Short mmCIF file of C-alpha atoms and ligand atoms in Angstrom, two decimals:
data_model
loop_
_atom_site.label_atom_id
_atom_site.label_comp_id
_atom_site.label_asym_id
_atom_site.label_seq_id
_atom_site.Cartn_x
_atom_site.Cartn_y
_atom_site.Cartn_z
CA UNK U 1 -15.70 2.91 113.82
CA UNK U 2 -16.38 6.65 114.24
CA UNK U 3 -13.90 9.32 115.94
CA UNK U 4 -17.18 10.82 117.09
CA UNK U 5 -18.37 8.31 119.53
CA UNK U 6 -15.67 5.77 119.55
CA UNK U 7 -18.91 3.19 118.77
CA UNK U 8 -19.30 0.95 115.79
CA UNK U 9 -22.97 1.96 115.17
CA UNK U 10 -25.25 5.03 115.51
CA UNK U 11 -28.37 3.75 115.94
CA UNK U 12 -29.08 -0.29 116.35
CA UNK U 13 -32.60 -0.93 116.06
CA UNK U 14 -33.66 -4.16 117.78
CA UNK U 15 -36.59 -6.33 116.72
CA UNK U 16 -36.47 -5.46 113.23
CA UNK U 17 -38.25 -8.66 112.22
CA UNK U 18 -41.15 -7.44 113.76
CA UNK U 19 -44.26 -5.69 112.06
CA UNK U 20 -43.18 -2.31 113.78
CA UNK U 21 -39.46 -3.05 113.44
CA UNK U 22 -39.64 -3.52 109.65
CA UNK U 23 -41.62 0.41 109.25
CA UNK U 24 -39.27 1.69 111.50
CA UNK U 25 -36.21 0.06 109.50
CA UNK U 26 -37.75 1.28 106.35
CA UNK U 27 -38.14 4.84 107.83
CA UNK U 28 -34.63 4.82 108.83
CA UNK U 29 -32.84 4.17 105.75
CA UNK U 30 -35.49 6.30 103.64
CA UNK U 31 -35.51 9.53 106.38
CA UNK U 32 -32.22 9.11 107.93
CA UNK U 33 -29.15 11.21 106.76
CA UNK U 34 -26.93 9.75 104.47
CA UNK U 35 -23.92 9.46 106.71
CA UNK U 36 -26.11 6.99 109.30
CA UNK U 37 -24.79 4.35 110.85
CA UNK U 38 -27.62 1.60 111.40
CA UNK U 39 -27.98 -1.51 112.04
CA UNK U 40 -30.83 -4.36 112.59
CA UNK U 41 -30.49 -6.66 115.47
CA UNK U 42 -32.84 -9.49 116.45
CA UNK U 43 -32.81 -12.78 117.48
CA UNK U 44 -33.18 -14.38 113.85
CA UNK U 45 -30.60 -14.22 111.19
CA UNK U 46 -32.43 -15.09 108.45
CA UNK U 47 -35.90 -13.44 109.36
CA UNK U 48 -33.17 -10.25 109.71
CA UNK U 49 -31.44 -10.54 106.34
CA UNK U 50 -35.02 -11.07 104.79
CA UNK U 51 -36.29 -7.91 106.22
CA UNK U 52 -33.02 -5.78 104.62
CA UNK U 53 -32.87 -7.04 101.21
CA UNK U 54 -36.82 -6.62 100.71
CA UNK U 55 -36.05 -2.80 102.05
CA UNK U 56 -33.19 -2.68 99.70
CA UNK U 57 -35.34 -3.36 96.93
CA UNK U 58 -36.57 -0.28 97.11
CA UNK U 59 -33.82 1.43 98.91
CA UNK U 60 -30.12 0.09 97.76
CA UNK U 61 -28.86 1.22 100.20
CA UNK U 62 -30.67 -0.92 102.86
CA UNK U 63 -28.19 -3.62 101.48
CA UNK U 64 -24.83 -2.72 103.53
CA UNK U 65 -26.67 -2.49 106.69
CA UNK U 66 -25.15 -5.35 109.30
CA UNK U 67 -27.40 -7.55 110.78
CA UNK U 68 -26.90 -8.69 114.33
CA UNK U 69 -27.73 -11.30 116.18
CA UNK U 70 -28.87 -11.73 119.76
CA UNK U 71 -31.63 -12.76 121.78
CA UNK U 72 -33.20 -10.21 124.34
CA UNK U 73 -32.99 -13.01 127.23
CA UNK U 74 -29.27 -13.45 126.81
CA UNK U 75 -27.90 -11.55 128.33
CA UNK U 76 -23.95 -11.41 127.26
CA UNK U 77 -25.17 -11.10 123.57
CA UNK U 78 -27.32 -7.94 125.00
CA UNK U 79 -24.17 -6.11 126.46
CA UNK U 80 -22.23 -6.81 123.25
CA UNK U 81 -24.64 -5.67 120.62
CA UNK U 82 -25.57 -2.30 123.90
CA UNK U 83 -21.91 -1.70 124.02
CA UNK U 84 -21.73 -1.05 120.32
CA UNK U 85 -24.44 1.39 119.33
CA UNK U 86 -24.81 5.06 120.72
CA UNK U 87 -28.90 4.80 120.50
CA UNK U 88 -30.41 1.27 120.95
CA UNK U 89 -34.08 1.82 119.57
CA UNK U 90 -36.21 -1.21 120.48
CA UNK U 91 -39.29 -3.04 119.08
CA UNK U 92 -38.99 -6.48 121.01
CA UNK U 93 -42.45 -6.33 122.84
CA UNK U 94 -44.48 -7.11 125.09
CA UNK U 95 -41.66 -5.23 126.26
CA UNK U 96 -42.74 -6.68 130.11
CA UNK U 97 -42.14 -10.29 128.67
CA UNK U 98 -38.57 -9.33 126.32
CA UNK U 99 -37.47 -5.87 126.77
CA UNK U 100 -35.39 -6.43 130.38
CA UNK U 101 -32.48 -7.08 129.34
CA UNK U 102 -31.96 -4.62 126.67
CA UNK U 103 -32.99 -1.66 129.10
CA UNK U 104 -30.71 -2.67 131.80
CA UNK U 105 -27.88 -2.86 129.31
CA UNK U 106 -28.04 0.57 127.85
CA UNK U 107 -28.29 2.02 131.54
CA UNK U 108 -25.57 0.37 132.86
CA UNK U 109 -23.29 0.69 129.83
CA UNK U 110 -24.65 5.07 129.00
CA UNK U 111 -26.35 3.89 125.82
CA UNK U 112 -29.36 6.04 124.75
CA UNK U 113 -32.29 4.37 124.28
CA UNK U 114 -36.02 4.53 122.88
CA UNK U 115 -38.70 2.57 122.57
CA UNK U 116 -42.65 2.08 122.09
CA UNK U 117 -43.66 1.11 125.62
CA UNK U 118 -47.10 1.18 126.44
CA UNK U 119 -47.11 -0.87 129.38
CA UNK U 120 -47.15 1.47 133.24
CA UNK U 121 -45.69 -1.57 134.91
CA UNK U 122 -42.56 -2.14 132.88
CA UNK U 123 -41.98 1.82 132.80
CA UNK U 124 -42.39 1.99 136.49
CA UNK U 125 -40.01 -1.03 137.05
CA UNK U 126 -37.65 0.57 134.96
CA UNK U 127 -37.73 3.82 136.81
CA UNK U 128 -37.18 1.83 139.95
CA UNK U 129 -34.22 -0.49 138.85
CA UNK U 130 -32.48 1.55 136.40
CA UNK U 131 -32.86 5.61 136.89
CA UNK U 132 -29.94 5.99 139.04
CA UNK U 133 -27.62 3.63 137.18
CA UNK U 134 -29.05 5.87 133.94
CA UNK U 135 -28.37 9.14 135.74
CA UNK U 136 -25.02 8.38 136.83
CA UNK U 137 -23.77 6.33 133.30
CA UNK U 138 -25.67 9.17 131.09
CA UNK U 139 -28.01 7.43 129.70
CA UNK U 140 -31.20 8.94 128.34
CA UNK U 141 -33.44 6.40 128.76
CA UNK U 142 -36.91 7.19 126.75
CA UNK U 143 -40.23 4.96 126.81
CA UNK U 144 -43.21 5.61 124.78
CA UNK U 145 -42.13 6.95 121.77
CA UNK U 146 -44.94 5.77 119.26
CA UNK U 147 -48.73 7.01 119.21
CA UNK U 148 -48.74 6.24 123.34
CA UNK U 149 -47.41 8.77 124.21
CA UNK U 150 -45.96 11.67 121.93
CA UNK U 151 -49.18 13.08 120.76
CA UNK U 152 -49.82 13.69 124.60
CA UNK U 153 -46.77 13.92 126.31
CA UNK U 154 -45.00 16.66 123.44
CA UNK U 155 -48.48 18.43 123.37
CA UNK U 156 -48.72 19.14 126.73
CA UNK U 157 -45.17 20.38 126.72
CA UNK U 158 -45.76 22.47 123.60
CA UNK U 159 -49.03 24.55 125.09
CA UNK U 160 -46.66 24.88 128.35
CA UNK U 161 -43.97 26.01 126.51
CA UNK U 162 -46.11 28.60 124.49
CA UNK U 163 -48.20 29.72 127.53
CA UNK U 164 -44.22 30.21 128.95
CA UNK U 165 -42.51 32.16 126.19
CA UNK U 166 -45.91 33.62 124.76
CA UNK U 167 -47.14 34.93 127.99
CA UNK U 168 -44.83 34.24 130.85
CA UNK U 169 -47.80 32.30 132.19
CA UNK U 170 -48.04 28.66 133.77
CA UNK U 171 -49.96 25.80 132.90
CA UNK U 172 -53.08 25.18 134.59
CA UNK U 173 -55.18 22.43 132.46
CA UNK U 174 -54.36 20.65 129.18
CA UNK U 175 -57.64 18.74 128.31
CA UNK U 176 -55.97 16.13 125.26
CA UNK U 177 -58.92 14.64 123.12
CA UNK U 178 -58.07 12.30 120.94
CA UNK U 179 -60.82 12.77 117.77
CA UNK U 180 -61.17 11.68 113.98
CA UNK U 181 -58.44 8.75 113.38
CA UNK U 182 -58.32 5.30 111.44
CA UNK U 183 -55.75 2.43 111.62
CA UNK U 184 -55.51 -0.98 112.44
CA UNK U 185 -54.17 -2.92 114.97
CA UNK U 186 -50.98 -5.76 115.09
CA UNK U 187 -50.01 -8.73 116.69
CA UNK U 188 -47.42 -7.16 118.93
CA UNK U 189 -49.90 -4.89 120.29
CA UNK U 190 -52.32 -7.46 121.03
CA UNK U 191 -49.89 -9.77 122.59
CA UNK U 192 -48.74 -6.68 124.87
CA UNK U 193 -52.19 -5.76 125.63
CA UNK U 194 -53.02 -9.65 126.53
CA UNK U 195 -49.62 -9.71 128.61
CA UNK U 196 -50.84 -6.70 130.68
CA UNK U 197 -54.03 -8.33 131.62
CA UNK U 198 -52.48 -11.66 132.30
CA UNK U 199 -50.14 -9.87 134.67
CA UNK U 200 -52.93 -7.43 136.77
CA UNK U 201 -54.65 -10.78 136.95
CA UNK U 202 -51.59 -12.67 138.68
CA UNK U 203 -50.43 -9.65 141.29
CA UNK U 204 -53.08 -7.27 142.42
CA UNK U 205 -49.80 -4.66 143.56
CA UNK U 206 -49.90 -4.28 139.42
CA UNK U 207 -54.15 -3.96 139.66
CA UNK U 208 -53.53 -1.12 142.51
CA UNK U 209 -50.35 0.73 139.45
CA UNK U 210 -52.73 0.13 137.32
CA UNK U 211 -55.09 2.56 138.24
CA UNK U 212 -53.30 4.56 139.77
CA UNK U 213 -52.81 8.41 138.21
CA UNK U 214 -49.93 8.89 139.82
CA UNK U 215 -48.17 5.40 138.87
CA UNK U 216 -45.13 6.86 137.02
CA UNK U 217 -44.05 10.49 138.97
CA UNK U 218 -39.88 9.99 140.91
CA UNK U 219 -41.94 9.44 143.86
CA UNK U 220 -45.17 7.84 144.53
CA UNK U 221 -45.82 9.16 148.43
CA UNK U 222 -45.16 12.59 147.80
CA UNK U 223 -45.31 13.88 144.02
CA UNK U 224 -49.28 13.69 143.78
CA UNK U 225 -51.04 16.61 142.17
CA UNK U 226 -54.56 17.45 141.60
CA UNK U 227 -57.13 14.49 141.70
CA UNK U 228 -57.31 13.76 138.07
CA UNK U 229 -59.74 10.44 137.35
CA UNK U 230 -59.51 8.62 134.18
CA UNK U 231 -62.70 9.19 132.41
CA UNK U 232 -65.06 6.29 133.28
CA UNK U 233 -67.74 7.13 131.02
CA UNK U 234 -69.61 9.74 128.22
CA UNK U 235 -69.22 13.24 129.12
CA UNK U 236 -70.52 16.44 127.18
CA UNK U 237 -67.38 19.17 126.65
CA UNK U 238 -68.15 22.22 126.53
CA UNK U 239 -65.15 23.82 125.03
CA UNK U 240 -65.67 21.33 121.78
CA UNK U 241 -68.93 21.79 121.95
CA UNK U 242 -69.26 17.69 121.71
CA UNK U 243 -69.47 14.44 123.75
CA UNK U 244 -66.62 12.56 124.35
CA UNK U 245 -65.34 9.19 125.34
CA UNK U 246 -62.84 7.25 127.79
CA UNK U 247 -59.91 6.84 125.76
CA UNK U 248 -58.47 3.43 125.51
CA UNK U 249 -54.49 4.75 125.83
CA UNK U 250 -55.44 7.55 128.46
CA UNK U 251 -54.65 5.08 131.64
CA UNK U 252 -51.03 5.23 129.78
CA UNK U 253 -50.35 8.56 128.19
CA UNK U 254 -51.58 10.50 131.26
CA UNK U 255 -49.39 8.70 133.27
CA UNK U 256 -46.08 9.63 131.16
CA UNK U 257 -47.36 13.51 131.11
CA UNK U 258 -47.24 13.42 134.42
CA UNK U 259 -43.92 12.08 134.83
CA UNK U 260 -42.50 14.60 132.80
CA UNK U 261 -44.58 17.61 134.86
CA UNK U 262 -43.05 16.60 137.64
CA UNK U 263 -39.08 15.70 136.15
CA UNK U 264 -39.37 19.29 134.41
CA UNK U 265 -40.20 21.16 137.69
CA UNK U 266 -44.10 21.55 137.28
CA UNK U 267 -45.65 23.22 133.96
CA UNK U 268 -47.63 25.10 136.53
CA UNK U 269 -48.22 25.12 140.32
CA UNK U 270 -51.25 23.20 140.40
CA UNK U 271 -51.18 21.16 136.60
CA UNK U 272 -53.48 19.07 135.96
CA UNK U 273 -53.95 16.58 132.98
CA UNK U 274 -56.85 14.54 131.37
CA UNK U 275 -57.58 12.96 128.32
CA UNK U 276 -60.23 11.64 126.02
CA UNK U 277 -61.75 10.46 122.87
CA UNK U 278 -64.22 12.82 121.00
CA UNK U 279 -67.10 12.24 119.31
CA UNK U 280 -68.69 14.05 115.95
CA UNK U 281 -71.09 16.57 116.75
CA UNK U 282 -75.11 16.29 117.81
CA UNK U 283 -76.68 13.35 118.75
CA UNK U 284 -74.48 10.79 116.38
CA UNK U 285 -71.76 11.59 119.01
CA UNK U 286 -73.91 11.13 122.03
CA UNK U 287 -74.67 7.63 120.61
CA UNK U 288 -71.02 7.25 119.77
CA UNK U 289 -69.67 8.06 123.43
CA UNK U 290 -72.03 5.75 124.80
CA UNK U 291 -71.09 2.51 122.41
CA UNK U 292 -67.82 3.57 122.26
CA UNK U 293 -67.87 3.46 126.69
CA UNK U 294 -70.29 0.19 126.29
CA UNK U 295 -67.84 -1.72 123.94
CA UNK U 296 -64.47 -0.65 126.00
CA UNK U 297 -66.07 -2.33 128.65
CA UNK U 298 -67.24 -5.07 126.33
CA UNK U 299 -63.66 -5.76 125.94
CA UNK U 300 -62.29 -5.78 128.89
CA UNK U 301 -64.54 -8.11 130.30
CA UNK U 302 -63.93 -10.66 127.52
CA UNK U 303 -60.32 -10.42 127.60
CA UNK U 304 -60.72 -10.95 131.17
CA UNK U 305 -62.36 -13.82 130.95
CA UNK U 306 -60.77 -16.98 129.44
CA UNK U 307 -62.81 -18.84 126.84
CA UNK U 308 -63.55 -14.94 125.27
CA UNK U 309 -60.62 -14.28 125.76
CA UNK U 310 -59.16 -17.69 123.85
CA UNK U 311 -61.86 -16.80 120.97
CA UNK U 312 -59.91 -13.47 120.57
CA UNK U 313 -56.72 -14.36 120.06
CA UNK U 314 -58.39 -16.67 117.41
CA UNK U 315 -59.68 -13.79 115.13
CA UNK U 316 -57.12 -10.69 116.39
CA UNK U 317 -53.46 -10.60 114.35
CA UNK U 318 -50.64 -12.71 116.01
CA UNK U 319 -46.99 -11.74 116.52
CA UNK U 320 -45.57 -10.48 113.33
CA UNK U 321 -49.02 -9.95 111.57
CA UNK U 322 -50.71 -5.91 111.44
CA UNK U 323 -52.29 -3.90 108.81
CA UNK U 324 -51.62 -3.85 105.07
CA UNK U 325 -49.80 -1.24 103.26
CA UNK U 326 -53.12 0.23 101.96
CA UNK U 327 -55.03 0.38 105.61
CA UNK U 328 -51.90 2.60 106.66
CA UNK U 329 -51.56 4.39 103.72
CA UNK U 330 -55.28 5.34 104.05
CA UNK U 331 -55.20 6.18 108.03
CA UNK U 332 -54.84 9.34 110.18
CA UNK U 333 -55.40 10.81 113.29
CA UNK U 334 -55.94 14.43 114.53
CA UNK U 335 -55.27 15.03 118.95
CA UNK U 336 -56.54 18.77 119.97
CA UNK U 337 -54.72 20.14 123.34
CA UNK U 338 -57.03 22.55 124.93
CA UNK U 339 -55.08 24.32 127.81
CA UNK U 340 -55.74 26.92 130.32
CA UNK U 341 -52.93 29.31 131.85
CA UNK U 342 -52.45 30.25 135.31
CA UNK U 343 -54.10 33.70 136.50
CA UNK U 344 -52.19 37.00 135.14
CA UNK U 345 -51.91 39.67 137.71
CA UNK U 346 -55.19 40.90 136.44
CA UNK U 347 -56.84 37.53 137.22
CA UNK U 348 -57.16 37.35 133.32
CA UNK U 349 -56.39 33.16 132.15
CA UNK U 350 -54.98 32.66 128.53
CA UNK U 351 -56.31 29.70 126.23
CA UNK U 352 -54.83 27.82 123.40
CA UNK U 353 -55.44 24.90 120.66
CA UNK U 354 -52.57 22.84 119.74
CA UNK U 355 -53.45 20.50 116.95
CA UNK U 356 -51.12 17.25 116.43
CA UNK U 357 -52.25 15.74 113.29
CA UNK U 358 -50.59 12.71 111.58
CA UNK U 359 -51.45 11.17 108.16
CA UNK U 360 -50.88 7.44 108.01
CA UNK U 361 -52.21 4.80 110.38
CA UNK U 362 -51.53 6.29 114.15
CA UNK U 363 -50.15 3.20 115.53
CA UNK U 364 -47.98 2.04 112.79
CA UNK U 365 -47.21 4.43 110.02
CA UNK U 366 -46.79 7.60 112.40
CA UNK U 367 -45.72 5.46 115.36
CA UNK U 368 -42.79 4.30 112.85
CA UNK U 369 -42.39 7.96 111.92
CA UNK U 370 -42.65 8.96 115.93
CA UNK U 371 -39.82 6.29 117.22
CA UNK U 372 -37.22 7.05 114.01
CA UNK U 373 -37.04 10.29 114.62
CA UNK U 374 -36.66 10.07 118.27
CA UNK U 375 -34.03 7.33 117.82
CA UNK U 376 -32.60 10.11 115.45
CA UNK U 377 -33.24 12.95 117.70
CA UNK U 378 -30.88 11.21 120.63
CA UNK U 379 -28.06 10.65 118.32
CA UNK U 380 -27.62 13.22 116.10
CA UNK U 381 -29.17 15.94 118.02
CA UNK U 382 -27.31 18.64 120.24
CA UNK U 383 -29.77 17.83 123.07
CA UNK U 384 -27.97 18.91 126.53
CA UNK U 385 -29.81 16.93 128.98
CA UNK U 386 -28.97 14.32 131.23
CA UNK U 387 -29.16 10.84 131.53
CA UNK U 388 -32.02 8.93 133.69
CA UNK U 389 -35.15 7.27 132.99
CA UNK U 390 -37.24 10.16 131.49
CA UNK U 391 -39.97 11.13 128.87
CA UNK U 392 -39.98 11.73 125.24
CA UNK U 393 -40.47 15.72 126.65
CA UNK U 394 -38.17 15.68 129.03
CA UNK U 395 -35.07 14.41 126.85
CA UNK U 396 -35.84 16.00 123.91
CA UNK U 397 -38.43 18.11 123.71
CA UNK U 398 -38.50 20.95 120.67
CA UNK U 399 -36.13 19.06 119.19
CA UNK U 400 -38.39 16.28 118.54
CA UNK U 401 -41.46 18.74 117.69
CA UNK U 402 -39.38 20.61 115.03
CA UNK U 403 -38.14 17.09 113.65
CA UNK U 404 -41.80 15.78 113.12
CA UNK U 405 -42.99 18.97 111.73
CA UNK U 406 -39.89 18.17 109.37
CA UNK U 407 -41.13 14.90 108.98
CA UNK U 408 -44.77 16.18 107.93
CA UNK U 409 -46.47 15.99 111.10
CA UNK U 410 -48.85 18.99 112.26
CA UNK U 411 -47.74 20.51 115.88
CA UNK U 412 -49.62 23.84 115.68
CA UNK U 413 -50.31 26.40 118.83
CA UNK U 414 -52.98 29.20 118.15
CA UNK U 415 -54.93 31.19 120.50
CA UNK U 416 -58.48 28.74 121.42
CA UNK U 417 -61.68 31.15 120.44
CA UNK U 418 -64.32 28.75 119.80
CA UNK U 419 -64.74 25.28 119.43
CA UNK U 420 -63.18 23.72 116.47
CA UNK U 421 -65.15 22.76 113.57
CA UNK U 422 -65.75 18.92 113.04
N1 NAP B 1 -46.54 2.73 121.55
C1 NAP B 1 -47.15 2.53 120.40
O1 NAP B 1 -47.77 3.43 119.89
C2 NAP B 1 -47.03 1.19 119.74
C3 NAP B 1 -47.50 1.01 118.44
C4 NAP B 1 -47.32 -0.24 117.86
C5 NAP B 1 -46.70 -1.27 118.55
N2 NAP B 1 -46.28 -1.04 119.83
C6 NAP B 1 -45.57 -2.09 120.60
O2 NAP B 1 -44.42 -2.46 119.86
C7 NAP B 1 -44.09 -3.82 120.16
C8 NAP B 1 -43.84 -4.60 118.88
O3 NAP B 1 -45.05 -4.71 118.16
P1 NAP B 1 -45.08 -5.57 116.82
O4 NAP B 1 -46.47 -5.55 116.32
O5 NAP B 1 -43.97 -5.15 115.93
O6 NAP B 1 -44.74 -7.03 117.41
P2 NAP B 1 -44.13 -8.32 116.63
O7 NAP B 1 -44.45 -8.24 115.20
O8 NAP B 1 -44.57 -9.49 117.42
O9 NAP B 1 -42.55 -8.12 116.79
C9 NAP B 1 -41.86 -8.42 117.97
C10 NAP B 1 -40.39 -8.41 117.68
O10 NAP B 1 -39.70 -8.79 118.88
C11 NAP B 1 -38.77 -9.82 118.56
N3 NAP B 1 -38.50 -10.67 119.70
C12 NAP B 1 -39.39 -11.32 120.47
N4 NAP B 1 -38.76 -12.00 121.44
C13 NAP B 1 -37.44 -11.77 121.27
C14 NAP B 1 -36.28 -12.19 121.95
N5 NAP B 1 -36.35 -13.00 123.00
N6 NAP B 1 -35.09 -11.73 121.52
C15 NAP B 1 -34.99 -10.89 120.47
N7 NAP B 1 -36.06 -10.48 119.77
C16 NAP B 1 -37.27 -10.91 120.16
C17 NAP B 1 -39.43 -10.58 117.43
O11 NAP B 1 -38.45 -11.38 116.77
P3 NAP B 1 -38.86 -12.60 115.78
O12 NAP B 1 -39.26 -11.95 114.49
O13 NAP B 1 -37.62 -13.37 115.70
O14 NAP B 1 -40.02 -13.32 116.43
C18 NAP B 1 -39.95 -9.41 116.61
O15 NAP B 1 -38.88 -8.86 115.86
C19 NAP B 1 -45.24 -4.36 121.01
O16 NAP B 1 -44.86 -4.32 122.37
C20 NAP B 1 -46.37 -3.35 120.76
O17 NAP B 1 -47.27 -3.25 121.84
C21 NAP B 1 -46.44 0.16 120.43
#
C-alpha cells in the first residue's frame, strides 16, 4: 500500500473487458510510468484475467496487475473496490444503464474519477446528485474524456487561454469544426446511443435536456448565455471557405464547453460556442453537407422507429464487438478551433486556429489515448483544483494538453490568416 495516498491502487480501471476497456488497459501498462499502480476491475473474473494475460503477451508486465471483481449494480462491492483506488477510470457503459453506482461511490468516498460519457442526461443527473457531496469529499469528478468531448472542450480552453496570456483579451466565439476523420464504431457506443433514444422516448423532461443548449451549466434558470442553436442543417463558412454539416456529437460536446465557461468564470463576457462537421472544398462538399444532413436524419428516424430500429441492431456491432486493429491503426481525425477575441481598446478583435489532430481511429484508438492520460493526469499530476462534478478543462486543463502533445497528439494555436488548406 503506498505512504503517498494510504490507497492500495493508483488508478483502477473498471470495465476492462470491454472493447474500450481493453485499449485503455493496453495504453496503461504500455504509456504509464513504471512505478503505476493499476488494476482491472469488472464484473467477470475470467473475461478479466483473459484480457491481462493477452496484454501481457506483449507487455510482461501486464501479468502482476490484480484483477477485481465487482458488479456496477452492487453496490457494497462498488464502495470496496472506490475505497481502494485514488482514480477510478470507468468504461462500464451505457453509463445511464451501469455507471450509477460507481459515480456515487467515488463522490461520496473523494475518489477521482474519469470516464467516456457521452450521454447529457446521466452528466446532468450527476451534477444534480453528486456535485456537492464531490465538492465537499474532494473529489474531481470528470465526464467525457474520450473523442466527446476533449477535442472541444480543451480547444476551446486552449484559444481562451492564448487569447488570455497572448493578448490579455477575452473570448468571444470559438467556431469547432470537426473535418477529415475515419474510424469505426463499437458495440458499447451503439448500445449507449440506443439507450439514449429509448430513454427521450419514455420521459419527454429528457426530450426538453435534450435539446436544450444550456442542459449542463450549475444552474439552468440563470447561467444562459448567447442563443447558440445546434446546427440543423448545411451551411456555407466563410472563414473555411467550405460548407459544413450538423455534427452528430455537437448536441454533447457543446454542452460540456459550456459547463466549463461557466465553472471557470466566463472565457469572455458574452462567449459563445458552436460546432460542426466540414466538408471538402467546391461543390463535392455542398453535396456532402447535404447527404451528410439527409442521412443524420435518416438515422434518427429509423432508430426511432422500432422494426428499423430492430434491423439495426441486427447489422451494427453488439456489446464487446468494435473495429479491428487495422481500421484503427489506419484512422484519424483533424478538429480546427476558429475563435474571435473580445474588442481591444482600439476596437481591433484578434483571431486564431487551433488544430487538434489525432492519428488512430477518433473514437477508439485516441479516445483510449484521451481517457489514459486523463486517468493519469488526476493521479500523478500536481493539479490544484478542487473537487466537484466538473470538465476535462476545468480539472485539468494544460496539464492534460501538454500530456497529449506528449502522447503524440497535435494541440497547436497560431494566429488565423486565411482559410486552411483542405
Ligand atoms: N466518449 C467517447 O468518445 C467514447 C468512445 C467510445 C466508447 N464510449 C463509451 O464507452 C462505453 C463502453 O463502450 P464499449 O464499446 O467498450 O462497450 P462494451 O464493449 O459493451 O463494454 C462494456 C463494459 O462494461 C461492463 N459492464 C456492463 N455491465 C456491467 C456491470 N453491471 N458491472 C460491471 N461491469 C459491467 C462490461 O463487462 P462484461 O465484459 O462482463 O460484459 C464491459 O466490460 C460506452 O458507454 C460507449 O458509449 C465513449
Amino acid at each position: 500500500m503506498s505512504e503517498r495516498s494510504g490507497k492500495a491502487h493508483d488508478i483502477v480501471l473498471w470495465g476492462a473487458s470491454g472493447f474500450v476497456g481493453r485499449l485503455v488497459a493496453e495504453y496503461l501498462v504500455g504509456h504509464g510510468p513504471g512505478d503505476l499502480r493499476l488494476a482491472l476491475a469488472g464484473r467477470n473474473r475470467d473475461k478479466l484475467e483473459a484480457v491481462r494475460n493477452e496484454i501481457a503477451t506483449r507487455l510482461p508486465r501486464a501479468g502482476a496487475i490484480p484483477i477485481l471483481v465487482g458488479d456496477s449494480h452492487d453496490e457494497r462491492a462498488v464502495a470496496a473496490i472506490v475505497s481502494n483506488a485514488r482514480v477510478v477510470c470507468t468504461t462500464v457503459g451505457p453509463y445511464g444503464k451501469y455507471g450509477r453506482q460507481i459515480v456515487a461511490a467515488c463522490a461520496r468516498l473523494g475518489v477521482d474519477y474519469c470516464d467516456l460519457a457521452g450521454e447529457v442526461p446521466f452528466m446532468r443527473e450527476t451534477i444534480d446528485l453528486h456535485d456537492t457531496t464531490a465538492r465537499a469529499s474532494g473529489a474531481r469528478i470528470v465526464h467525457a474524456c474520450g473523442f466527446d468531448s476533449i477535442p472541444s472542450d480543451l480547444g476551446a480552453y486552449l484559444v481562451a487561454h492564448h487569447l488570455k496570456s497572448e493578448h490579455g483579451l477575452g473570448l468571444s466565439e470559438d467556431r469547432a469544426y470537426f473535418g477529415e476523420q475515419k474510424g469505426g464504431l463499437s458495440g458499447g457506443t451503439v448500445d449507449s446511443m440506443l439507450h439514449g433514444i429509448a430513454e427521450s422516448r419514455r420521459d419527454p423532461k429528457l426530450r426538453e435536456l435534450a435539446c436544450d443548449p444550456y442542459a449542463l451549466v450549475p444552474n439552468r434558470t440563470t447561467d444562459r448565455g448567447p442563443e447558440a442553436p445546434d446546427q440543423r442543417r448545411p451551411e456555407y463558412s466563410e472563414d473555411l471557405a467550405t460548407w459544413t454539416a450538423p455534427f452528430i456529437m455537437a448536441m454533447v460536446n457543446t454542452r460540456v464547453v459550456r459547463r466549463s465557461n461557466m465553472l471557470l468564470g466566463g472565457y469572455g463576457p458574452s462567449f459563445r460556442y458552436l460546432e460542426s462537421m466540414s466538408m471538402p472544398k467546391g461543390l463535392r462538399g455542398w453535396a456532402a453537407a447535404g447527404g451528410i444532413t439527409a442521412g443524420l436524419g435518416a438515422l434518427s428516424g429509423a432508430l426511432s422507429f422500432a422494426p428499423t430500429r430492430k434491423l439495426l441492431e441486427l447489422v451494427l456491432p453488439s456489446p464487446g464487438e468494435g473495429p479491428s486493429k487495422a481500421t484503427r491503426d489506419a484512422g484519424f481525425f483533424v478538429a480546427r478551433h476558429i475563435a474571435t477575441s473580445e474588442p481591444d481598446a482600439a476596437g481591433r478583435r484578434q483571431r486564431v486556429l487551433a488544430t487538434v489532430r489525432g492519428t488512430s481511429d477518433p473514437g477508439y484508438g485516441e479516445t483510449a489515448k484521451m481517457v489514459g492520460e486523463s486517468a493519469l493526469c488526476l493521479a500523478r499530476d500536481a493539479i490544484r483544483v478542487e473537487g466537484g462534478v466538473t470538465t476535462p478543462a476545468v480539472s485539468m486543463g494544460l496539464h492534460l494538453v501538454d500530456r497529449l502533445r506528449a502522447a503524440g497528439m497535435t494541440w497547436d494555436v497560431a494566429p488565423f490568416l486565411a482559410p486552411p488548406p483542405r
